[in-house]
């Protein structure tokens, strides 16, 4: 499957909160960009070995431009610092995508919970829910009001359906008020820091929660063993050592495969499983998708048993 990849220009760069810069991206020749739906993200290739995923937070109906917002993380791995320091108005950046592991499913009611920069994929979801006539509320938390991107805009546009809750004013988010009485037919969408997602997962009824993680969920691992991977399309059988990922083994064998984050958060390397039982260690697939075992993220997941057959 071909994936859109292009060098886009940055016609607009603006700070939308303390430490958060928003970039508008357009094709240099004015060509329309691929369509996308709320929850989608793109890969931004910032340099050799420096590739990051950012949620699209603009208007899906506007094919002339994409918009992303990037939080500068002082303790990050260099991607956000590069965007803040090196990407200016008029510069070009290489992008791939869009991809969507966090799509907005149809429902009569939604409860949205966002923490910090986790508001970015939620923004177009609110507009889509509104357009569909669904009932919805948003609980949006952050360190301070000044650090919360798009907060004032959301309050103006949607009124009391949006609760802005800066931690220095209101303390931790009041999750019980939002999640302890979820009516039937309601879906809960949450994006933000890991501790927030963990807390929401603990409170949500089974089957109603959809989350997107910017960082991998902690996994209990250990005692990994060697296993065999059969590549159905290329007709090769590989041995995956205990300290080697399936992705690395496949690439070492000279088989081309798309990948990006190598942490199990972006979904780029999701691969169909034809035989065998995956040991899922990603932060993307739902519980139902894991139970089905039809796909796996080969950058982090392994094998329960001695053999997998993959559609590669």
XYZ file of C-alpha atoms in Angstrom:
312
model
C 0.000 0.000 0.000
C 1.473 3.335 -1.042
C 1.809 6.027 1.585
C 1.722 9.728 0.790
C 5.086 11.378 1.335
C 5.972 14.935 0.392
C 7.968 17.987 1.346
C 5.538 20.624 2.580
C 6.115 24.291 3.260
C 5.312 26.080 6.529
C 3.429 29.267 5.573
C 2.436 29.993 9.164
C 4.043 29.394 12.542
C 2.468 30.654 15.769
C 2.613 30.041 19.497
C -0.775 28.880 20.775
C 0.249 28.416 24.448
C 3.344 28.557 26.611
C 5.738 26.075 25.035
C 3.353 25.044 22.230
C 3.949 26.047 18.625
C 1.418 25.411 15.845
C 2.568 24.850 12.266
C 0.402 25.148 9.174
C 1.613 22.904 6.333
C 0.839 23.322 2.623
C 2.032 21.767 -0.607
C 4.530 24.158 -2.254
C 2.625 23.956 -5.571
C -0.783 24.322 -3.960
C -1.772 20.715 -4.597
C -4.524 19.310 -2.353
C -3.327 17.199 0.546
C -4.720 13.723 1.274
C -8.044 13.539 3.071
C -8.040 12.664 6.765
C -10.476 12.095 9.601
C -10.415 13.182 13.253
C -7.782 11.310 15.262
C -5.282 11.061 12.397
C -1.588 11.828 12.744
C 1.304 12.372 10.356
C 4.971 11.421 10.520
C 7.267 14.438 10.410
C 10.783 13.589 9.229
C 13.042 16.135 10.886
C 16.374 14.576 9.974
C 18.271 11.281 9.954
C 16.961 9.231 12.843
C 14.695 12.083 13.928
C 11.132 11.267 13.024
C 8.092 12.107 15.124
C 4.312 11.700 14.986
C 1.990 14.667 15.476
C -1.811 14.721 15.487
C -3.637 16.753 12.869
C -5.664 19.405 14.674
C -7.081 21.508 11.846
C -10.205 21.147 9.705
C -10.502 17.810 7.840
C -12.609 19.535 5.173
C -9.721 21.864 4.288
C -7.574 19.906 1.809
C -5.333 22.927 1.207
C -3.522 22.721 4.549
C -2.704 20.561 7.543
C -2.109 21.873 11.045
C -0.125 20.382 13.909
C 0.801 21.691 17.355
C 4.038 20.696 19.100
C 4.793 20.924 22.802
C 8.426 21.627 23.626
C 9.552 18.867 25.996
C 12.776 19.783 27.818
C 13.403 16.139 28.714
C 12.379 14.779 25.308
C 14.473 13.006 22.693
C 15.102 16.073 20.528
C 12.143 16.134 18.157
C 10.153 18.905 19.813
C 13.292 20.983 20.395
C 14.125 20.687 16.689
C 10.646 21.889 15.695
C 10.812 24.844 18.089
C 14.374 25.856 17.235
C 14.887 24.833 13.615
C 11.534 24.944 11.794
C 10.513 28.474 10.889
C 7.961 30.175 8.691
C 8.758 29.491 5.045
C 10.806 26.360 5.797
C 9.996 22.949 4.357
C 9.473 19.701 6.238
C 9.079 16.151 4.941
C 5.921 14.364 6.046
C 4.280 10.966 5.599
C 0.705 9.898 6.169
C -1.855 10.526 7.406
C -2.613 7.432 9.498
C -5.369 6.949 12.032
C -5.306 4.614 15.038
C -7.678 6.834 17.034
C -10.682 7.263 14.778
C -13.933 8.729 16.033
C -16.548 5.976 16.007
C -20.232 6.899 15.572
C -22.074 7.238 18.882
C -25.007 9.240 20.265
C -22.898 10.530 23.173
C -19.228 11.196 23.867
C -17.155 12.175 26.855
C -13.788 13.605 25.895
C -10.898 13.886 28.335
C -7.679 15.659 27.324
C -4.487 16.443 29.178
C -2.019 19.041 27.920
C -0.986 18.570 24.289
C -3.403 15.622 24.188
C -6.029 18.170 23.157
C -4.724 18.118 19.569
C -6.458 14.964 18.246
C -9.569 15.850 20.259
C -10.099 19.232 18.543
C -11.434 17.893 15.216
C -13.401 15.236 17.104
C -15.394 17.924 18.882
C -16.306 19.566 15.595
C -17.291 16.198 14.107
C -19.418 15.270 17.132
C -21.096 18.671 16.972
C -21.803 18.309 13.249
C -23.285 14.846 13.832
C -25.662 16.193 16.478
C -24.176 14.003 19.215
C -24.226 14.925 22.887
C -20.750 15.530 24.247
C -18.656 17.117 26.964
C -14.926 17.844 27.252
C -12.813 17.822 30.397
C -9.482 19.491 29.576
C -6.644 19.693 32.070
C -3.151 21.166 32.054
C -0.500 22.573 34.348
C -1.613 26.197 33.998
C -4.184 28.068 31.937
C -1.385 29.662 29.889
C 0.043 26.243 29.014
C -3.255 24.904 27.651
C -3.386 25.304 23.878
C -6.735 26.304 22.343
C -8.419 26.521 25.776
C -9.921 29.993 25.376
C -11.011 29.205 21.817
C -12.829 26.056 22.968
C -14.577 27.838 25.839
C -15.779 30.603 23.517
C -16.984 28.226 20.846
C -18.686 25.541 22.921
C -19.555 27.183 26.236
C -20.313 25.062 29.281
C -19.853 21.760 27.450
C -16.130 22.425 27.885
C -14.566 22.339 31.349
C -11.118 23.948 31.478
C -9.290 22.694 34.588
C -5.739 24.038 35.105
C -4.025 22.068 37.864
C -2.712 25.172 39.620
C -6.312 26.426 39.975
C -8.453 23.315 40.426
C -6.067 20.479 41.309
C -6.191 17.101 39.566
C -8.955 16.421 37.073
C -12.252 15.335 38.627
C -12.487 12.055 36.727
C -15.231 10.546 38.931
C -17.594 13.347 37.920
C -17.093 12.457 34.264
C -16.634 8.697 34.316
C -18.500 7.206 37.261
C -21.901 7.422 35.573
C -21.454 6.840 31.841
C -24.827 6.310 30.097
C -25.231 3.358 27.765
C -24.147 4.161 24.227
C -21.494 6.666 25.337
C -17.897 6.456 24.087
C -15.037 7.983 26.055
C -12.060 9.405 24.152
C -8.910 10.321 26.048
C -5.470 11.568 25.066
C -2.713 12.972 27.256
C 0.075 11.952 29.638
C 0.426 8.306 30.624
C -0.741 8.728 34.251
C -3.950 10.393 33.049
C -4.649 7.598 30.579
C -3.982 4.970 33.244
C -6.371 6.697 35.661
C -9.086 6.931 33.010
C -8.623 3.269 32.068
C -9.118 2.255 35.700
C -12.437 4.112 35.921
C -13.978 3.411 32.517
C -16.476 0.597 31.968
C -15.252 -2.119 29.627
C -15.570 -1.402 25.920
C -16.320 2.317 26.041
C -12.807 3.814 26.155
C -10.635 4.846 23.216
C -7.170 6.247 23.958
C -4.096 7.453 22.129
C -0.712 7.380 23.809
C 2.175 9.632 22.841
C 4.543 7.402 24.789
C 4.481 3.626 25.134
C 2.559 2.037 27.946
C 4.756 0.271 30.488
C 4.815 -3.455 29.822
C 5.771 -6.304 32.094
C 8.312 -8.212 30.034
C 11.179 -10.549 30.692
C 12.267 -14.049 29.840
C 11.933 -13.479 26.097
C 12.782 -16.534 24.021
C 13.789 -17.216 20.445
C 11.060 -17.883 17.895
C 10.589 -18.350 14.157
C 8.891 -15.989 11.714
C 7.780 -17.128 8.288
C 7.393 -14.324 5.751
C 4.593 -15.551 3.507
C 5.067 -13.209 0.561
C 8.854 -13.331 0.382
C 9.051 -17.034 1.216
C 11.686 -16.624 3.912
C 11.926 -18.044 7.412
C 13.748 -15.993 10.029
C 14.886 -16.712 13.555
C 14.155 -13.881 15.996
C 16.599 -13.869 18.907
C 15.442 -12.977 22.448
C 17.040 -9.522 22.281
C 15.965 -8.676 18.700
C 12.610 -7.300 17.565
C 10.666 -8.792 14.674
C 11.103 -5.490 12.859
C 14.874 -5.570 13.218
C 15.031 -9.198 12.122
C 12.920 -8.464 9.036
C 14.987 -5.418 8.100
C 18.256 -7.298 8.633
C 16.993 -9.869 6.136
C 16.627 -7.113 3.538
C 12.822 -7.040 3.534
C 11.412 -3.532 3.205
C 8.716 -2.632 5.715
C 7.265 0.682 6.821
C 8.038 1.741 10.375
C 8.459 4.941 12.352
C 8.381 5.221 16.148
C 9.818 1.735 17.012
C 7.956 2.064 20.347
C 4.554 0.604 19.518
C 2.708 3.927 19.574
C 2.291 5.070 15.956
C 0.893 1.980 14.221
C 3.039 2.362 11.097
C 4.478 -1.170 11.242
C 1.144 -2.940 11.860
C 1.340 -6.245 9.996
C -1.207 -8.969 9.220
C -0.710 -12.233 11.108
C -1.589 -15.324 9.053
C -0.682 -17.979 11.620
C 0.470 -18.076 15.227
C -0.369 -16.082 18.342
C 1.225 -12.658 18.834
C 2.451 -11.476 22.213
C 1.084 -7.930 21.974
C 3.202 -5.222 23.606
C 2.003 -2.153 21.726
C 0.020 0.881 22.871
C -2.226 1.046 19.784
C -4.453 -2.006 19.367
C -7.716 -2.327 21.281
C -8.433 -5.281 23.548
C -10.698 -6.765 20.877
C -8.012 -6.388 18.205
C -5.453 -8.043 20.456
C -7.814 -10.913 21.197
C -8.482 -11.420 17.478
C -4.736 -11.692 16.815
C -5.124 -10.732 13.170
C -2.458 -8.027 13.234
C 0.549 -7.055 15.348
C 3.011 -4.192 15.662
C 6.273 -5.863 14.782
C 8.475 -3.167 16.346
C 7.642 -4.309 19.892
C 5.369 -7.353 19.893
C 6.635 -10.916 19.899
C 5.283 -14.481 19.708
C 3.401 -16.655 22.170
C 4.832 -19.961 21.086
C 7.473 -20.889 18.586
C 6.237 -19.621 15.230
C 4.460 -16.777 13.461
C 3.498 -16.450 9.817
C 3.316 -12.818 8.685
C 1.997 -11.241 5.487
C 5.384 -9.891 4.445
